[in-house]
Tab-separated table of N, CA and C and ligand atoms in Angstrom:
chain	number	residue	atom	x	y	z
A	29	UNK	N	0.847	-1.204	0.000
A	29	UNK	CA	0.000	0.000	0.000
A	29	UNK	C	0.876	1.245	0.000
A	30	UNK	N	0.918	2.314	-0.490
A	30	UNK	CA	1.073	3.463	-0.830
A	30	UNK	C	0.817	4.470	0.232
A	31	UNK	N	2.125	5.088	0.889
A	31	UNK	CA	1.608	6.417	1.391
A	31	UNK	C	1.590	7.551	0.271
A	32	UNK	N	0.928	8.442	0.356
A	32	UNK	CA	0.466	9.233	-0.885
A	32	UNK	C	1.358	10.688	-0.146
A	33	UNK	N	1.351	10.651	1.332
A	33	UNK	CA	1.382	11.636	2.293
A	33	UNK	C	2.998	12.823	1.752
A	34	UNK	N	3.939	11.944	1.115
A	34	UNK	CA	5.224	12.755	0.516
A	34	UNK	C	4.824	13.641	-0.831
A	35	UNK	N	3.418	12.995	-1.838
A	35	UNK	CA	2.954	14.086	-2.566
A	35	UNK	C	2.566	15.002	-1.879
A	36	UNK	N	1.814	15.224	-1.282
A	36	UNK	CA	1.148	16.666	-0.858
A	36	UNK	C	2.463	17.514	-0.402
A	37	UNK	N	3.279	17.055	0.249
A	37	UNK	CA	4.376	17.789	0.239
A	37	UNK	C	5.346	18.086	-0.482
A	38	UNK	N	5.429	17.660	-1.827
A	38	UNK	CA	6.261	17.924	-3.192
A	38	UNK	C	5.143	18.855	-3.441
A	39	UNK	N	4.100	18.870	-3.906
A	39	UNK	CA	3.016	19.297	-4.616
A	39	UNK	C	3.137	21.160	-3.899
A	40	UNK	N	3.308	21.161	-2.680
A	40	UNK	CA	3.426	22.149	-2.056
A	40	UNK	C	4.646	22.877	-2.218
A	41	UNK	N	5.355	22.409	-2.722
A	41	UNK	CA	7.150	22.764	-2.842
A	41	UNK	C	6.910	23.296	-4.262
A	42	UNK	N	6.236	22.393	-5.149
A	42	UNK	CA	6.480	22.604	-6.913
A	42	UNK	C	5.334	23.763	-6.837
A	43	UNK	N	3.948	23.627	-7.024
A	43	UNK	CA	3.256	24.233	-7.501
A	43	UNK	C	2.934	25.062	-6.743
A	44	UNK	N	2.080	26.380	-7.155
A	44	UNK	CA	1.850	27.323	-6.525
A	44	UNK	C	0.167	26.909	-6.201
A	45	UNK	N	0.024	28.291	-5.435
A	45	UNK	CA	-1.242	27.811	-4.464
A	45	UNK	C	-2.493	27.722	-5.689
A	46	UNK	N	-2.102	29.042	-6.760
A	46	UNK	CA	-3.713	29.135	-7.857
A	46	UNK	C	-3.913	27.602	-8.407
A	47	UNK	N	-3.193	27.388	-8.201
A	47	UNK	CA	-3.314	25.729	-9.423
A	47	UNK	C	-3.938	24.769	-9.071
A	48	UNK	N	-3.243	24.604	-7.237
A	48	UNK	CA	-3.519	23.726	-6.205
A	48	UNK	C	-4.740	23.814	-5.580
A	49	UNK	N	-5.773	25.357	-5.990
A	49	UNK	CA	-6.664	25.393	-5.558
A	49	UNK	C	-7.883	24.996	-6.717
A	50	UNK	N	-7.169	25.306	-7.940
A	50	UNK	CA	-8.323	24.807	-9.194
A	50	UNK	C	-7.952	23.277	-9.120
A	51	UNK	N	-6.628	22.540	-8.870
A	51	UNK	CA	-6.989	21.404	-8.972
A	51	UNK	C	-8.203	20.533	-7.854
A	52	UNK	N	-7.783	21.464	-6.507
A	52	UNK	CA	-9.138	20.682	-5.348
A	52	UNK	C	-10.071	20.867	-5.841
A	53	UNK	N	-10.500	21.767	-6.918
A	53	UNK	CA	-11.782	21.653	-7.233
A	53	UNK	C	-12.226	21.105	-8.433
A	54	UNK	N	-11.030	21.095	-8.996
A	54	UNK	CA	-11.335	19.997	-10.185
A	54	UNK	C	-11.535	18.594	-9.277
A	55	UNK	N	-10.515	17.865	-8.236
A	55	UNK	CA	-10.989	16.871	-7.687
A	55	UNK	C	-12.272	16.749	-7.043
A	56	UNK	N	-12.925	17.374	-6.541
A	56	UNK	CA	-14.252	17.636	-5.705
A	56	UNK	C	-15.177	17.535	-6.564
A	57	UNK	N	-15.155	18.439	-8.230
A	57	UNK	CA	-15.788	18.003	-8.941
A	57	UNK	C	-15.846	16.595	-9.472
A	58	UNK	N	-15.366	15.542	-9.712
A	58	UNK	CA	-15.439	14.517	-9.656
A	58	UNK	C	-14.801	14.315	-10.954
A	59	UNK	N	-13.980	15.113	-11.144
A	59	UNK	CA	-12.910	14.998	-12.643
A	59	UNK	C	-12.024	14.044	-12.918
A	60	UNK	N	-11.035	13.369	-11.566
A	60	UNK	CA	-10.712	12.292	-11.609
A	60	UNK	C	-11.359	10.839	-12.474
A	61	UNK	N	-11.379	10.482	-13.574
A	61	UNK	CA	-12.456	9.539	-14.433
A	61	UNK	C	-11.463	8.000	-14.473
A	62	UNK	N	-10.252	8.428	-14.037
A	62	UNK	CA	-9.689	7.168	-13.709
A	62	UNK	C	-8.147	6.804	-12.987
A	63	UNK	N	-7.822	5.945	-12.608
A	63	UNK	CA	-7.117	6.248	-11.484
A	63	UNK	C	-5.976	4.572	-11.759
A	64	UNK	N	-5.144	4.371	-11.771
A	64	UNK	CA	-4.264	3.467	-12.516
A	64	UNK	C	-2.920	3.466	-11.331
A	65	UNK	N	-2.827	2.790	-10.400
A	65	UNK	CA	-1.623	2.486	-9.087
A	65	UNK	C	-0.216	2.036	-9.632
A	66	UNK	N	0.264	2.496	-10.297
A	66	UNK	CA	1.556	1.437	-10.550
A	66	UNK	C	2.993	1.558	-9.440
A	67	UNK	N	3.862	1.008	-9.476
A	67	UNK	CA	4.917	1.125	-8.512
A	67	UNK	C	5.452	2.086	-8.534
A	68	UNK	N	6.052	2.453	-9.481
A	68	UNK	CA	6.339	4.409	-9.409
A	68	UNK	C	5.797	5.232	-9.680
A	69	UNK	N	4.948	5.308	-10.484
A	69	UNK	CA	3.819	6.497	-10.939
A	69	UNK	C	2.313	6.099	-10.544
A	70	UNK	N	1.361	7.197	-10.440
A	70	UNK	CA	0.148	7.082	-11.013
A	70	UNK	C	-0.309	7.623	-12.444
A	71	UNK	N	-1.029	6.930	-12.723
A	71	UNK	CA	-1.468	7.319	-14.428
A	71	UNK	C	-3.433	7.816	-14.451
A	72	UNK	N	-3.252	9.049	-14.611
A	72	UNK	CA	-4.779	9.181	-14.034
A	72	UNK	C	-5.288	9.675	-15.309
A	73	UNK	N	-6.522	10.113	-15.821
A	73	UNK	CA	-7.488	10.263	-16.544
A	73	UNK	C	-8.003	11.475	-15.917
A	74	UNK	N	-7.995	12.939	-16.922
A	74	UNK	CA	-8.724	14.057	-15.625
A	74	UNK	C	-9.634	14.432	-16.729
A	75	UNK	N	-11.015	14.724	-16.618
A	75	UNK	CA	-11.641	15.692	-17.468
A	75	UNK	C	-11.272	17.264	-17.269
A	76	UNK	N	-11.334	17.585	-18.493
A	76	UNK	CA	-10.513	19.130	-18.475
A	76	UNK	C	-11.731	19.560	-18.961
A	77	UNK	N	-11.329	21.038	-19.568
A	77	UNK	CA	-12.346	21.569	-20.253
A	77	UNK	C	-12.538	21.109	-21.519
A	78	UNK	N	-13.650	20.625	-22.161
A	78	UNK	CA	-13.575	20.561	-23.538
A	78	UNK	C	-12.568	18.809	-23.865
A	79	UNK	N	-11.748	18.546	-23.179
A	79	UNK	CA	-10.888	17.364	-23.271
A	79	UNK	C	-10.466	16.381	-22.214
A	80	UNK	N	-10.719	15.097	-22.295
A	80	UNK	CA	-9.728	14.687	-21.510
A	80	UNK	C	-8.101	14.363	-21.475
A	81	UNK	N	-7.387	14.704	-20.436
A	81	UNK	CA	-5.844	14.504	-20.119
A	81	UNK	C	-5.534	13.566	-19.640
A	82	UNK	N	-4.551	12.791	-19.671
A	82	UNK	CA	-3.567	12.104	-19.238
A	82	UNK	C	-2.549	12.588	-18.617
A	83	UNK	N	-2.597	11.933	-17.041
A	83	UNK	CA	-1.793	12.850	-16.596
A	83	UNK	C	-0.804	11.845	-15.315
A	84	UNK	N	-0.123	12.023	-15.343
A	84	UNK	CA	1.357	10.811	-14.849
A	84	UNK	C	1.928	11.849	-13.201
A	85	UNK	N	1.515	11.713	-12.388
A	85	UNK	CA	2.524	11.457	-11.237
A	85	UNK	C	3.268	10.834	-10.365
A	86	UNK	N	4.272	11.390	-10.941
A	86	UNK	CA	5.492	10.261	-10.077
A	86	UNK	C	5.847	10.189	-8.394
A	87	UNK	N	5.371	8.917	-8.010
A	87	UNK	CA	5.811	8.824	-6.421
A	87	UNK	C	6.905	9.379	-5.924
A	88	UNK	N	7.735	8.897	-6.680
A	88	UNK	CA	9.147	9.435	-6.019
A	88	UNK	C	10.054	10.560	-6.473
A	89	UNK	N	9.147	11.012	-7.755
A	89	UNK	CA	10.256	11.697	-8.343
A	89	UNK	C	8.910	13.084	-9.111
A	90	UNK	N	8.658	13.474	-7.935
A	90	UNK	CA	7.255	14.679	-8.256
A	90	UNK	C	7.426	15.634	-9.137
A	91	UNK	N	8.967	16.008	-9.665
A	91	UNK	CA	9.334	16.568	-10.469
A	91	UNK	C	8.808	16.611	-11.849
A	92	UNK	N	9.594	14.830	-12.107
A	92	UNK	CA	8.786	14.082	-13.502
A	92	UNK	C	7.970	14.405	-14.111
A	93	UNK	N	6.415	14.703	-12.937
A	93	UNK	CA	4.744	14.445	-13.257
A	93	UNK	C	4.845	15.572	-14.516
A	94	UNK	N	3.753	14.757	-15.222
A	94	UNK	CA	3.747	15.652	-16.859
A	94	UNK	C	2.028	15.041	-16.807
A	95	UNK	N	1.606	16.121	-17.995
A	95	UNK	CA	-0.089	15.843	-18.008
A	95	UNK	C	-0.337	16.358	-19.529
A	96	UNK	N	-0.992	15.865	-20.688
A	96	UNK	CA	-0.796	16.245	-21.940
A	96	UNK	C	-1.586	17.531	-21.932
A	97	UNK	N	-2.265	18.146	-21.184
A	97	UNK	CA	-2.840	19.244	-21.104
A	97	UNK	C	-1.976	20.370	-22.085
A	98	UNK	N	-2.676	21.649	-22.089
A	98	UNK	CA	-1.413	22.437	-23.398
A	98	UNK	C	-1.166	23.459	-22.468
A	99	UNK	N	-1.471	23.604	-20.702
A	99	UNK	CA	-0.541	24.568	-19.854
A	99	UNK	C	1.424	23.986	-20.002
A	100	UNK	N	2.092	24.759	-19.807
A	100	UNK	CA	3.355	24.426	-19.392
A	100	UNK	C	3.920	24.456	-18.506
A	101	UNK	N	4.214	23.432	-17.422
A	101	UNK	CA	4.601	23.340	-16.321
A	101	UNK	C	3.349	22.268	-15.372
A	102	UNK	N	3.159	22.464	-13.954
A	102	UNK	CA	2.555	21.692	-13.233
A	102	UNK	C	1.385	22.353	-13.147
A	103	UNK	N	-0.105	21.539	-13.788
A	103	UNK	CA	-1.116	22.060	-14.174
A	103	UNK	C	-2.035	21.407	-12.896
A	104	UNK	N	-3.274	22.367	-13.220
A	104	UNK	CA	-4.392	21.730	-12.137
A	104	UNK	C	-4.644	20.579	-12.191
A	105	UNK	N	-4.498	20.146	-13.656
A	105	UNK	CA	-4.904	18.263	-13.038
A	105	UNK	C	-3.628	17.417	-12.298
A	106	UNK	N	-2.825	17.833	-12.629
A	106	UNK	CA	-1.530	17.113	-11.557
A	106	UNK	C	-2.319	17.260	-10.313
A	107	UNK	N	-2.194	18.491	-9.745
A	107	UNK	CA	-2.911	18.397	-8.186
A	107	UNK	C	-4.067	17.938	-8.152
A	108	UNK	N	-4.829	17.858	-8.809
A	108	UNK	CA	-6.199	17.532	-9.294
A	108	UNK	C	-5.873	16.073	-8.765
A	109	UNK	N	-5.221	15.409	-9.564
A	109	UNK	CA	-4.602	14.012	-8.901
A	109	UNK	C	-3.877	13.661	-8.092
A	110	UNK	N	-3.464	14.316	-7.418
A	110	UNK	CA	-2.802	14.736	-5.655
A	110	UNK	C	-3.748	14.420	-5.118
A	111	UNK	N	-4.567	15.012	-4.737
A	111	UNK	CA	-5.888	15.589	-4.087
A	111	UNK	C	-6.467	14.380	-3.765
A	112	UNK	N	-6.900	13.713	-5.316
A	112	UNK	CA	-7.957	12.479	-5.249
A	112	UNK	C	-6.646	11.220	-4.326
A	113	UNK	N	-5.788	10.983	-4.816
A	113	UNK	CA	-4.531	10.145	-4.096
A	113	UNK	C	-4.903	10.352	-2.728
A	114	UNK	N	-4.787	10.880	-1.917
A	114	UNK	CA	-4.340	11.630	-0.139
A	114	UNK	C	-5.543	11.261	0.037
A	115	UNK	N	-7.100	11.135	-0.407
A	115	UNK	CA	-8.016	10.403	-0.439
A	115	UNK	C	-8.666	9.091	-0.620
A	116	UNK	N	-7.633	8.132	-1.329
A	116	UNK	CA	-7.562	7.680	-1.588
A	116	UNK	C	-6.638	6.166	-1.334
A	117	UNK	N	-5.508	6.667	-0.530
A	117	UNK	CA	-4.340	6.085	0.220
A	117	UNK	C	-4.919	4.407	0.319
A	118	UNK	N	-6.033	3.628	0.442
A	118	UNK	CA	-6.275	2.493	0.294
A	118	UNK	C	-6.202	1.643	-1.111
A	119	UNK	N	-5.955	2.599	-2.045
A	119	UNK	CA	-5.350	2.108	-3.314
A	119	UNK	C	-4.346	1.447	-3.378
A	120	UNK	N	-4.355	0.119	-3.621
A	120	UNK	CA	-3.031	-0.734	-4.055
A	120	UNK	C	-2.643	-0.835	-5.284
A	121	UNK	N	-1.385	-1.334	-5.255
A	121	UNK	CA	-0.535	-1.191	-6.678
A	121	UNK	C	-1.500	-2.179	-7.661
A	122	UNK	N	-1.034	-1.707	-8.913
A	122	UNK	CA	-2.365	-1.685	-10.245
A	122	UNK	C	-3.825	-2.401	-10.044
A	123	UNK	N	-4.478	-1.304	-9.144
A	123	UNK	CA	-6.173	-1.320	-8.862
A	123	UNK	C	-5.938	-0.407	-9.573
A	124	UNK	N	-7.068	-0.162	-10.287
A	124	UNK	CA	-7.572	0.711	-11.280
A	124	UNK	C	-9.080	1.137	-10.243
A	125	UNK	N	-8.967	2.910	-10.627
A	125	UNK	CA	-10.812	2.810	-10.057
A	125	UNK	C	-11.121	3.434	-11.745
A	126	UNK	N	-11.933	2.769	-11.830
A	126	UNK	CA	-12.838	3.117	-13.022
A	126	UNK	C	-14.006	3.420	-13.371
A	127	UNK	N	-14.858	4.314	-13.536
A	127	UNK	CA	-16.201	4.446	-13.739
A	127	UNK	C	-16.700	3.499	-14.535
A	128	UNK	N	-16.644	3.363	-15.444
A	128	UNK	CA	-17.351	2.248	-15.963
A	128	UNK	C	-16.984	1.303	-15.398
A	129	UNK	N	-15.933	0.415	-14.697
A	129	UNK	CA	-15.580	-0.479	-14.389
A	129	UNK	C	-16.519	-0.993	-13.287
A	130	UNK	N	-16.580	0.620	-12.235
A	130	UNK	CA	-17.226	0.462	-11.467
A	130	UNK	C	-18.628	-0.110	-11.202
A	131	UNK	N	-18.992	0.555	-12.486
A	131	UNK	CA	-20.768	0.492	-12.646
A	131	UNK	C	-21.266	-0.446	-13.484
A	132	UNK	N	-20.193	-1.221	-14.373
A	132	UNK	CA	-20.720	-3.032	-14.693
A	132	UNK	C	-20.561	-4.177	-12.996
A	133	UNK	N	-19.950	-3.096	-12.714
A	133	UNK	CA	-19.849	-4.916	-11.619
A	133	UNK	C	-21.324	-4.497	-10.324
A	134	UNK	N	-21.992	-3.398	-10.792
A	134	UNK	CA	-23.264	-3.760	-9.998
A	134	UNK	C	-24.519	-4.739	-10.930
A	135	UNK	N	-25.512	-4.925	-10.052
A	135	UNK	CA	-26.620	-6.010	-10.379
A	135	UNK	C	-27.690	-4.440	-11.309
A	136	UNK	N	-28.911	-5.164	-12.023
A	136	UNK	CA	-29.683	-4.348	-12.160
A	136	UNK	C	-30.792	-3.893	-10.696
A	137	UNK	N	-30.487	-4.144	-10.149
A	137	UNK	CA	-31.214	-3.929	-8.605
A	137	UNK	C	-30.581	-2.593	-7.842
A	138	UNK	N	-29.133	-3.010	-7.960
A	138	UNK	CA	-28.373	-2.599	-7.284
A	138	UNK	C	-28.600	-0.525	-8.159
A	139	UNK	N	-28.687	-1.141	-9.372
A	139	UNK	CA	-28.319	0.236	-10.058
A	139	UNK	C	-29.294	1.209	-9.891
A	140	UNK	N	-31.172	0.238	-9.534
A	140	UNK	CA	-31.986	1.157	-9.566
A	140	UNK	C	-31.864	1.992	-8.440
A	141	UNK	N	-31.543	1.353	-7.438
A	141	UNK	CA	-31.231	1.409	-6.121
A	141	UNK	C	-30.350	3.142	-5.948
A	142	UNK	N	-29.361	2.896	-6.827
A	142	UNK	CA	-28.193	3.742	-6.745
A	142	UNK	C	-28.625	5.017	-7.355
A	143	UNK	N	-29.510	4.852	-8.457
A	143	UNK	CA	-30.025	6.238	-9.257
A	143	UNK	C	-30.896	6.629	-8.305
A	144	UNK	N	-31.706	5.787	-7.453
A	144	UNK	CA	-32.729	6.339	-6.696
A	144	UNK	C	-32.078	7.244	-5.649
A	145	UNK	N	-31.374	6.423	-5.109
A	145	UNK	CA	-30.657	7.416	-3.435
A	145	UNK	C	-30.148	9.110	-4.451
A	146	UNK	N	-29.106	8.637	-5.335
A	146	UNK	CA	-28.519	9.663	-5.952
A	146	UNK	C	-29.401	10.640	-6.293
A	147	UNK	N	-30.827	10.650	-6.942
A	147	UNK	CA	-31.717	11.459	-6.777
A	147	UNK	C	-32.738	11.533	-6.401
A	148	UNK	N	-32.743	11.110	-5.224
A	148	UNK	CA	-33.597	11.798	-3.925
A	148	UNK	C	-32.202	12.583	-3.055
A	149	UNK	N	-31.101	12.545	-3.229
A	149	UNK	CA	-30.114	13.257	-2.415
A	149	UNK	C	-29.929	14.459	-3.396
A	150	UNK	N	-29.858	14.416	-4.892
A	150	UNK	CA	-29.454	15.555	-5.552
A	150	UNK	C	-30.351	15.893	-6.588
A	151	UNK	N	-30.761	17.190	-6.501
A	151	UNK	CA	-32.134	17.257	-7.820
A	151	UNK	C	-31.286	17.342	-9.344
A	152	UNK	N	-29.998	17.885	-9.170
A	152	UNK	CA	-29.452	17.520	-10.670
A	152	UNK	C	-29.216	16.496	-11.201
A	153	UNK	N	-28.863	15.166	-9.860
A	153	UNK	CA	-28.649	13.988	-10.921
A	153	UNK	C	-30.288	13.425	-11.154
A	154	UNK	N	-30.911	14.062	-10.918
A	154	UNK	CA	-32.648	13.298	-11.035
A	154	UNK	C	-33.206	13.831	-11.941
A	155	UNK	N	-32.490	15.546	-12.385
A	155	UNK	CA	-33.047	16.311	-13.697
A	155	UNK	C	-32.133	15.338	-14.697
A	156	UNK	N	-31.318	15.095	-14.725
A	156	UNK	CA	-30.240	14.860	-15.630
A	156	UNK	C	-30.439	13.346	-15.714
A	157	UNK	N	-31.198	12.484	-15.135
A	157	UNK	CA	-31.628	11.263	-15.104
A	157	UNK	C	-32.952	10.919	-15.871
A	158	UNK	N	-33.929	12.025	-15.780
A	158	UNK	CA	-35.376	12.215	-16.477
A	158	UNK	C	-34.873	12.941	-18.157
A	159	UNK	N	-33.850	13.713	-18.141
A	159	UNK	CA	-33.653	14.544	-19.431
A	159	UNK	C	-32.874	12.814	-20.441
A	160	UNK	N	-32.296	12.456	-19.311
A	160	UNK	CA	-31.856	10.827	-20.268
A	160	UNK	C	-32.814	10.370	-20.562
A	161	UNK	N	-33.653	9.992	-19.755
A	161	UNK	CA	-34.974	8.842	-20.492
A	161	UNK	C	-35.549	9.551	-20.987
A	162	UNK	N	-36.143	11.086	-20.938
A	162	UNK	CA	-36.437	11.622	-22.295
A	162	UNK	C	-36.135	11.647	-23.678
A	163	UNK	N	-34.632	11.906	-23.440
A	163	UNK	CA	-33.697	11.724	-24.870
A	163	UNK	C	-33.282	10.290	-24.989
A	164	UNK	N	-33.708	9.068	-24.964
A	164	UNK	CA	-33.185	8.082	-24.902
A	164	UNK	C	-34.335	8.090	-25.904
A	165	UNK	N	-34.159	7.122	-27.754
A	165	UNK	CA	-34.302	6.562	-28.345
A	165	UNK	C	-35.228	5.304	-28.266
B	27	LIG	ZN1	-2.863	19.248	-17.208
C-alpha cells in the first residue's frame, strides 16, 4: 500500500497555491475519471475543459509528473490528482478505479437502487436522469 502523504508535500514545494486550488476543485468536482496504481507512478485520466488529459505522477520523483494538457509546467490536473490520491491512500498497486468499471460490476437492482438514493439526495442527478430517459431513443 502506498503512502500518498510525501505528494502533498512535493506538490506544495512545486506548484503554486492558484493551481492547487483549481486542482481541489477539479478533484471535488469529480474529474478524476480514472485512477491506474503502478509502482512508481500514477497514471490518471482528468476531465478538463472541452478534453480529456492524461496525466502521470510520479511517487518518487514529483518533479517528472507531466499531463498532456497544453498549460506548461505543473497544471491543475496534476494536483487535481494529488488531491484524489491523499483520499484515496487504500489504493493498491495496479487497482484501477474506473467508472465504468465500477458500474458493470453492480446487479440491475443494485443500479436502480443507486439512481434512486442519488436522486432523492441531488435534484441535478434526477433532472439529468429524467432529461436521459427523455432523450433516450
Ligand atoms: Zn494538465
Amino acid at each position: 500500500m502506498h503512502d500518498f502523504s510525501g505528494l502533498m508535500i512535493e506538490m506544495e514545494i512545486h506548484v503554486n497555491e492558484t493551481i492547487m486550488k483549481r486542482g481541489l476543485t477539479y478533484y471535488r468536482g469529480n474529474r478524476i475519471l480514472d485512477a491506474d496504481i503502478f509502482p512508481t507512478h500514477v497514471h490518471g485520466v482528468v476531465n478538463g475543459k472541452g478534453d480529456d488529459y492524461d496525466t502521470i505522477v510520479y511517487l518518487d520523483q514529483f518533479e517528472q509528473s507531466i499531463c498532456t494538457c497544453p498549460f506548461n509546467g505543473y497544471c491543475k490536473h496534476i494536483a487535481a490528482l494529488v488531491f484524489f490520491l491523499q483520499d484515496h491512500k487504500e489504493l493498491r498497486e495496479n487497482e484501477t478505479i474506473s467508472f465504468s468499471a465500477e458500474i458493470s460490476s453492480f446487479s440491475k437492482d443494485d443500479l436502480v437502487q443507486m439512481v434512486q438514493t442519488l436522486g432523492e439526495k441531488n435534484s441535478f442527478i434526477r433532472q439529468a436522469v429524467l432529461d436521459y430517459i427523455k432523450e433516450k431513443p
